[in-house]
PDB file of C-alpha atoms in Angstrom:
ATOM      1  CA  THR A   1      12.572  13.465   6.611  1.00  0.00           C
ATOM      2  CA  VAL A   2      14.337  10.555   4.971  1.00  0.00           C
ATOM      3  CA  THR A   3      17.963  10.145   3.974  1.00  0.00           C
ATOM      4  CA  VAL A   4      19.399   8.308   0.961  1.00  0.00           C
ATOM      5  CA  ASP A   5      20.867   5.676   3.311  1.00  0.00           C
ATOM      6  CA  GLU A   6      17.426   5.093   4.878  1.00  0.00           C
ATOM      7  CA  LEU A   7      16.005   4.430   1.405  1.00  0.00           C
ATOM      8  CA  LYS A   8      18.460   1.565   0.941  1.00  0.00           C
ATOM      9  CA  VAL A   9      16.592  -0.478   3.561  1.00  0.00           C
ATOM     10  CA  ALA A  10      13.092  -1.814   2.863  1.00  0.00           C
ATOM     11  CA  ALA A  11      10.204  -0.116   4.645  1.00  0.00           C
ATOM     12  CA  LYS A  12       8.072  -2.933   6.080  1.00  0.00           C
ATOM     13  CA  GLY A  13       4.832  -3.145   7.955  1.00  0.00           C
ATOM     14  CA  PRO A  14       1.406  -4.731   8.349  1.00  0.00           C
ATOM     15  CA  TRP A  15      -1.721  -3.373   6.654  1.00  0.00           C
ATOM     16  CA  LYS A  16      -5.416  -4.175   6.654  1.00  0.00           C
ATOM     17  CA  CYS A  17      -8.551  -3.050   4.923  1.00  0.00           C
ATOM     18  CA  ARG A  18     -12.119  -3.822   6.025  1.00  0.00           C
ATOM     19  CA  LEU A  19     -14.451  -4.528   3.092  1.00  0.00           C
ATOM     20  CA  THR A  20     -17.472  -2.236   3.042  1.00  0.00           C
ATOM     21  CA  ALA A  21     -19.414  -4.290   0.479  1.00  0.00           C
ATOM     22  CA  SER A  22     -19.704  -7.944  -0.541  1.00  0.00           C
ATOM     23  CA  GLY A  23     -18.251  -9.129  -3.822  1.00  0.00           C
ATOM     24  CA  PRO A  24     -15.016  -9.664  -5.704  1.00  0.00           C
ATOM     25  CA  VAL A  25     -11.807  -7.801  -4.882  1.00  0.00           C
ATOM     26  CA  GLN A  26      -9.471  -7.723  -7.869  1.00  0.00           C
ATOM     27  CA  ALA A  27      -7.110  -4.835  -7.130  1.00  0.00           C
ATOM     28  CA  MET A  28      -6.108  -2.107  -4.713  1.00  0.00           C
ATOM     29  CA  ALA A  29      -5.204   1.490  -5.438  1.00  0.00           C
ATOM     30  CA  GLY A  30      -2.284   3.420  -4.031  1.00  0.00           C
ATOM     31  CA  TRP A  31      -1.108   7.003  -3.918  1.00  0.00           C
ATOM     32  CA  PHE A  32       1.230   9.132  -1.869  1.00  0.00           C
ATOM     33  CA  ASP A  33       1.386  12.383   0.045  1.00  0.00           C
ATOM     34  CA  VAL A  34       4.639  14.312   0.541  1.00  0.00           C
ATOM     35  CA  ARG A  35       5.014  17.361   2.741  1.00  0.00           C
ATOM     36  CA  PHE A  36       7.883  19.739   1.996  1.00  0.00           C
ATOM     37  CA  ASP A  37       8.900  21.712   5.073  1.00  0.00           C
ATOM     38  CA  GLY A  38      12.454  22.613   4.114  1.00  0.00           C
ATOM     39  CA  SER A  39      15.374  21.634   6.318  1.00  0.00           C
ATOM     40  CA  PRO A  40      16.657  22.834   9.694  1.00  0.00           C
ATOM     41  CA  GLN A  41      19.280  24.851   7.800  1.00  0.00           C
ATOM     42  CA  SER A  42      16.750  26.282   5.336  1.00  0.00           C
ATOM     43  CA  PRO A  43      13.177  26.032   6.669  1.00  0.00           C
ATOM     44  CA  ALA A  44      10.293  26.661   4.281  1.00  0.00           C
ATOM     45  CA  GLY A  45       8.239  29.785   4.834  1.00  0.00           C
ATOM     46  CA  ALA A  46       5.108  27.661   4.430  1.00  0.00           C
ATOM     47  CA  SER A  47       4.663  23.904   4.272  1.00  0.00           C
ATOM     48  CA  VAL A  48       3.831  22.550   0.804  1.00  0.00           C
ATOM     49  CA  LEU A  49       1.815  19.354   0.331  1.00  0.00           C
ATOM     50  CA  LEU A  50       2.111  17.248  -2.832  1.00  0.00           C
ATOM     51  CA  SER A  51      -0.744  14.739  -2.822  1.00  0.00           C
ATOM     52  CA  THR A  52      -1.679  12.263  -5.522  1.00  0.00           C
ATOM     53  CA  ALA A  53      -4.845  11.171  -3.687  1.00  0.00           C
ATOM     54  CA  PRO A  54      -7.840  10.797  -6.028  1.00  0.00           C
ATOM     55  CA  HIS A  55      -9.878  13.467  -4.219  1.00  0.00           C
ATOM     56  CA  MET A  56      -7.087  16.049  -4.705  1.00  0.00           C
ATOM     57  CA  GLY A  57      -7.582  16.403  -8.450  1.00  0.00           C
ATOM     58  CA  TYR A  58      -5.263  15.766 -11.361  1.00  0.00           C
ATOM     59  CA  THR A  59      -1.473  15.645 -11.093  1.00  0.00           C
ATOM     60  CA  HIS A  60       0.889  14.140 -13.640  1.00  0.00           C
ATOM     61  CA  TRP A  61       2.016  11.688 -10.926  1.00  0.00           C
ATOM     62  CA  GLY A  62      -1.326   9.856 -10.876  1.00  0.00           C
ATOM     63  CA  GLN A  63      -2.199   6.829  -8.791  1.00  0.00           C
ATOM     64  CA  GLN A  64      -1.113   3.180  -8.970  1.00  0.00           C
ATOM     65  CA  VAL A  65      -3.349   0.114  -9.423  1.00  0.00           C
ATOM     66  CA  PHE A  66      -2.113  -3.090  -7.776  1.00  0.00           C
ATOM     67  CA  LEU A  67      -3.811  -6.125  -9.334  1.00  0.00           C
ATOM     68  CA  LEU A  68      -4.171  -9.018  -6.900  1.00  0.00           C
ATOM     69  CA  ALA A  69      -2.948 -12.534  -7.645  1.00  0.00           C
ATOM     70  CA  GLY A  70      -6.382 -13.827  -8.646  1.00  0.00           C
ATOM     71  CA  GLU A  71      -9.763 -12.613  -7.531  1.00  0.00           C
ATOM     72  CA  VAL A  72     -10.681 -12.701  -3.846  1.00  0.00           C
ATOM     73  CA  THR A  73     -14.383 -12.841  -2.965  1.00  0.00           C
ATOM     74  CA  GLY A  74     -15.351 -11.324   0.347  1.00  0.00           C
ATOM     75  CA  ALA A  75     -18.344 -10.244   2.376  1.00  0.00           C
ATOM     76  CA  ALA A  76     -18.966  -6.842   3.922  1.00  0.00           C
ATOM     77  CA  GLY A  77     -16.990  -6.744   7.173  1.00  0.00           C
ATOM     78  CA  ASP A  78     -14.296  -9.195   6.034  1.00  0.00           C
ATOM     79  CA  VAL A  79     -10.727  -8.003   6.449  1.00  0.00           C
ATOM     80  CA  LEU A  80      -8.121  -8.141   3.714  1.00  0.00           C
ATOM     81  CA  GLU A  81      -4.808  -7.980   5.556  1.00  0.00           C
ATOM     82  CA  GLY A  82      -1.162  -8.710   5.123  1.00  0.00           C
ATOM     83  CA  LYS A  83       2.362  -7.348   5.135  1.00  0.00           C
ATOM     84  CA  ALA A  84       4.036  -4.891   2.773  1.00  0.00           C
ATOM     85  CA  SER A  85       7.681  -4.297   1.957  1.00  0.00           C
ATOM     86  CA  LEU A  86       8.685  -1.286  -0.148  1.00  0.00           C
ATOM     87  CA  GLN A  87      12.234  -0.813  -1.385  1.00  0.00           C
ATOM     88  CA  ARG A  88      14.257   0.645  -4.214  1.00  0.00           C
ATOM     89  CA  GLN A  89      14.647  -1.594  -7.254  1.00  0.00           C
ATOM     90  CA  VAL A  90      18.114  -2.998  -7.873  1.00  0.00           C
ATOM     91  CA  ARG A  91      18.001  -2.363 -11.644  1.00  0.00           C
ATOM     92  CA  ASN A  92      16.951   1.284 -11.289  1.00  0.00           C
ATOM     93  CA  GLN A  93      17.429   3.090  -7.973  1.00  0.00           C
ATOM     94  CA  ARG A  94      14.847   5.738  -8.965  1.00  0.00           C
ATOM     95  CA  THR A  95      12.047   3.161  -9.028  1.00  0.00           C
ATOM     96  CA  LEU A  96      10.430   1.015  -6.338  1.00  0.00           C
ATOM     97  CA  GLU A  97       9.459  -2.594  -5.716  1.00  0.00           C
ATOM     98  CA  LEU A  98       6.432  -3.435  -3.570  1.00  0.00           C
ATOM     99  CA  ASP A  99       6.086  -6.935  -2.151  1.00  0.00           C
ATOM    100  CA  LEU A 100       2.647  -7.751  -0.687  1.00  0.00           C
ATOM    101  CA  THR A 101       1.395 -10.794   1.141  1.00  0.00           C
ATOM    102  CA  TYR A 102      -2.302 -10.914   1.915  1.00  0.00           C
ATOM    103  CA  SER A 103      -5.153 -13.106   3.050  1.00  0.00           C
ATOM    104  CA  LEU A 104      -8.862 -12.607   3.633  1.00  0.00           C
ATOM    105  CA  ARG A 105     -10.320 -13.161   7.106  1.00  0.00           C
ATOM    106  CA  ARG A 106     -13.952 -13.290   8.185  1.00  0.00           C
ATOM    107  CA  VAL A 107     -14.414 -11.533  11.518  1.00  0.00           C
ATOM    108  CA  GLY A 108     -17.280 -11.155  13.979  1.00  0.00           C
ATOM    109  CA  GLY A 109     -20.589 -12.829  14.560  1.00  0.00           C
ATOM    110  CA  ALA A 110     -24.298 -12.045  14.708  1.00  0.00           C
ATOM    111  CA  SER A 111     -24.112 -11.599  18.490  1.00  0.00           C
ATOM    112  CA  GLY A 112     -21.610  -8.781  18.122  1.00  0.00           C
ATOM    113  CA  LYS A 113     -18.933 -10.792  19.904  1.00  0.00           C
ATOM    114  CA  GLN A 114     -15.590 -11.073  18.136  1.00  0.00           C
ATOM    115  CA  PRO A 115     -14.635 -14.759  17.827  1.00  0.00           C
ATOM    116  CA  ALA A 116     -11.294 -15.740  16.373  1.00  0.00           C
ATOM    117  CA  ALA A 117     -11.059 -14.719  12.730  1.00  0.00           C
ATOM    118  CA  GLU A 118     -11.629 -17.468  10.197  1.00  0.00           C
ATOM    119  CA  VAL A 119      -9.256 -17.539   7.221  1.00  0.00           C
ATOM    120  CA  VAL A 120     -11.457 -17.403   4.124  1.00  0.00           C
ATOM    121  CA  ASP A 121      -8.728 -17.134   1.500  1.00  0.00           C
ATOM    122  CA  HIS A 122      -5.221 -18.332   2.332  1.00  0.00           C
ATOM    123  CA  GLU A 123      -2.152 -16.145   2.068  1.00  0.00           C
ATOM    124  CA  ARG A 124      -1.019 -15.031  -1.370  1.00  0.00           C
ATOM    125  CA  ARG A 125       2.035 -13.057  -2.412  1.00  0.00           C
ATOM    126  CA  VAL A 126       2.610 -10.652  -5.286  1.00  0.00           C
ATOM    127  CA  THR A 127       5.481  -8.319  -6.225  1.00  0.00           C
ATOM    128  CA  TYR A 128       5.045  -5.098  -8.197  1.00  0.00           C
ATOM    129  CA  ALA A 129       7.625  -3.004 -10.031  1.00  0.00           C
ATOM    130  CA  ILE A 130       6.656   0.651  -9.632  1.00  0.00           C
ATOM    131  CA  ASP A 131       8.317   2.585 -12.424  1.00  0.00           C
TER     132      ASP A 131
END
């Protein structure tokens, strides 16, 4: 459950994604899931899930593509990681703004030990208007 006042403050947090194949990374995809359970005053008889995940089939909501600020080339096992901040846009409170910072790190070694991660591609930042 989220209130209107809670939406006025940016939701922030770290994220990371381990690459499963070597090659260029040019974008990321995003989607959302929302569960409707009613309220304490008026509980739903059954929970309803609205999912825009690609494996759930077509909805008019669709998914979002987030193009990166230039191509990043990684190897299988590298980690693309950063911080995300999601908040309502000032110009239109019904839309969102996503601010991402990210960098690519090479992790691990042939011996299976986990040495300190080496930064392969330094931090970049990009802001998206989600209308």
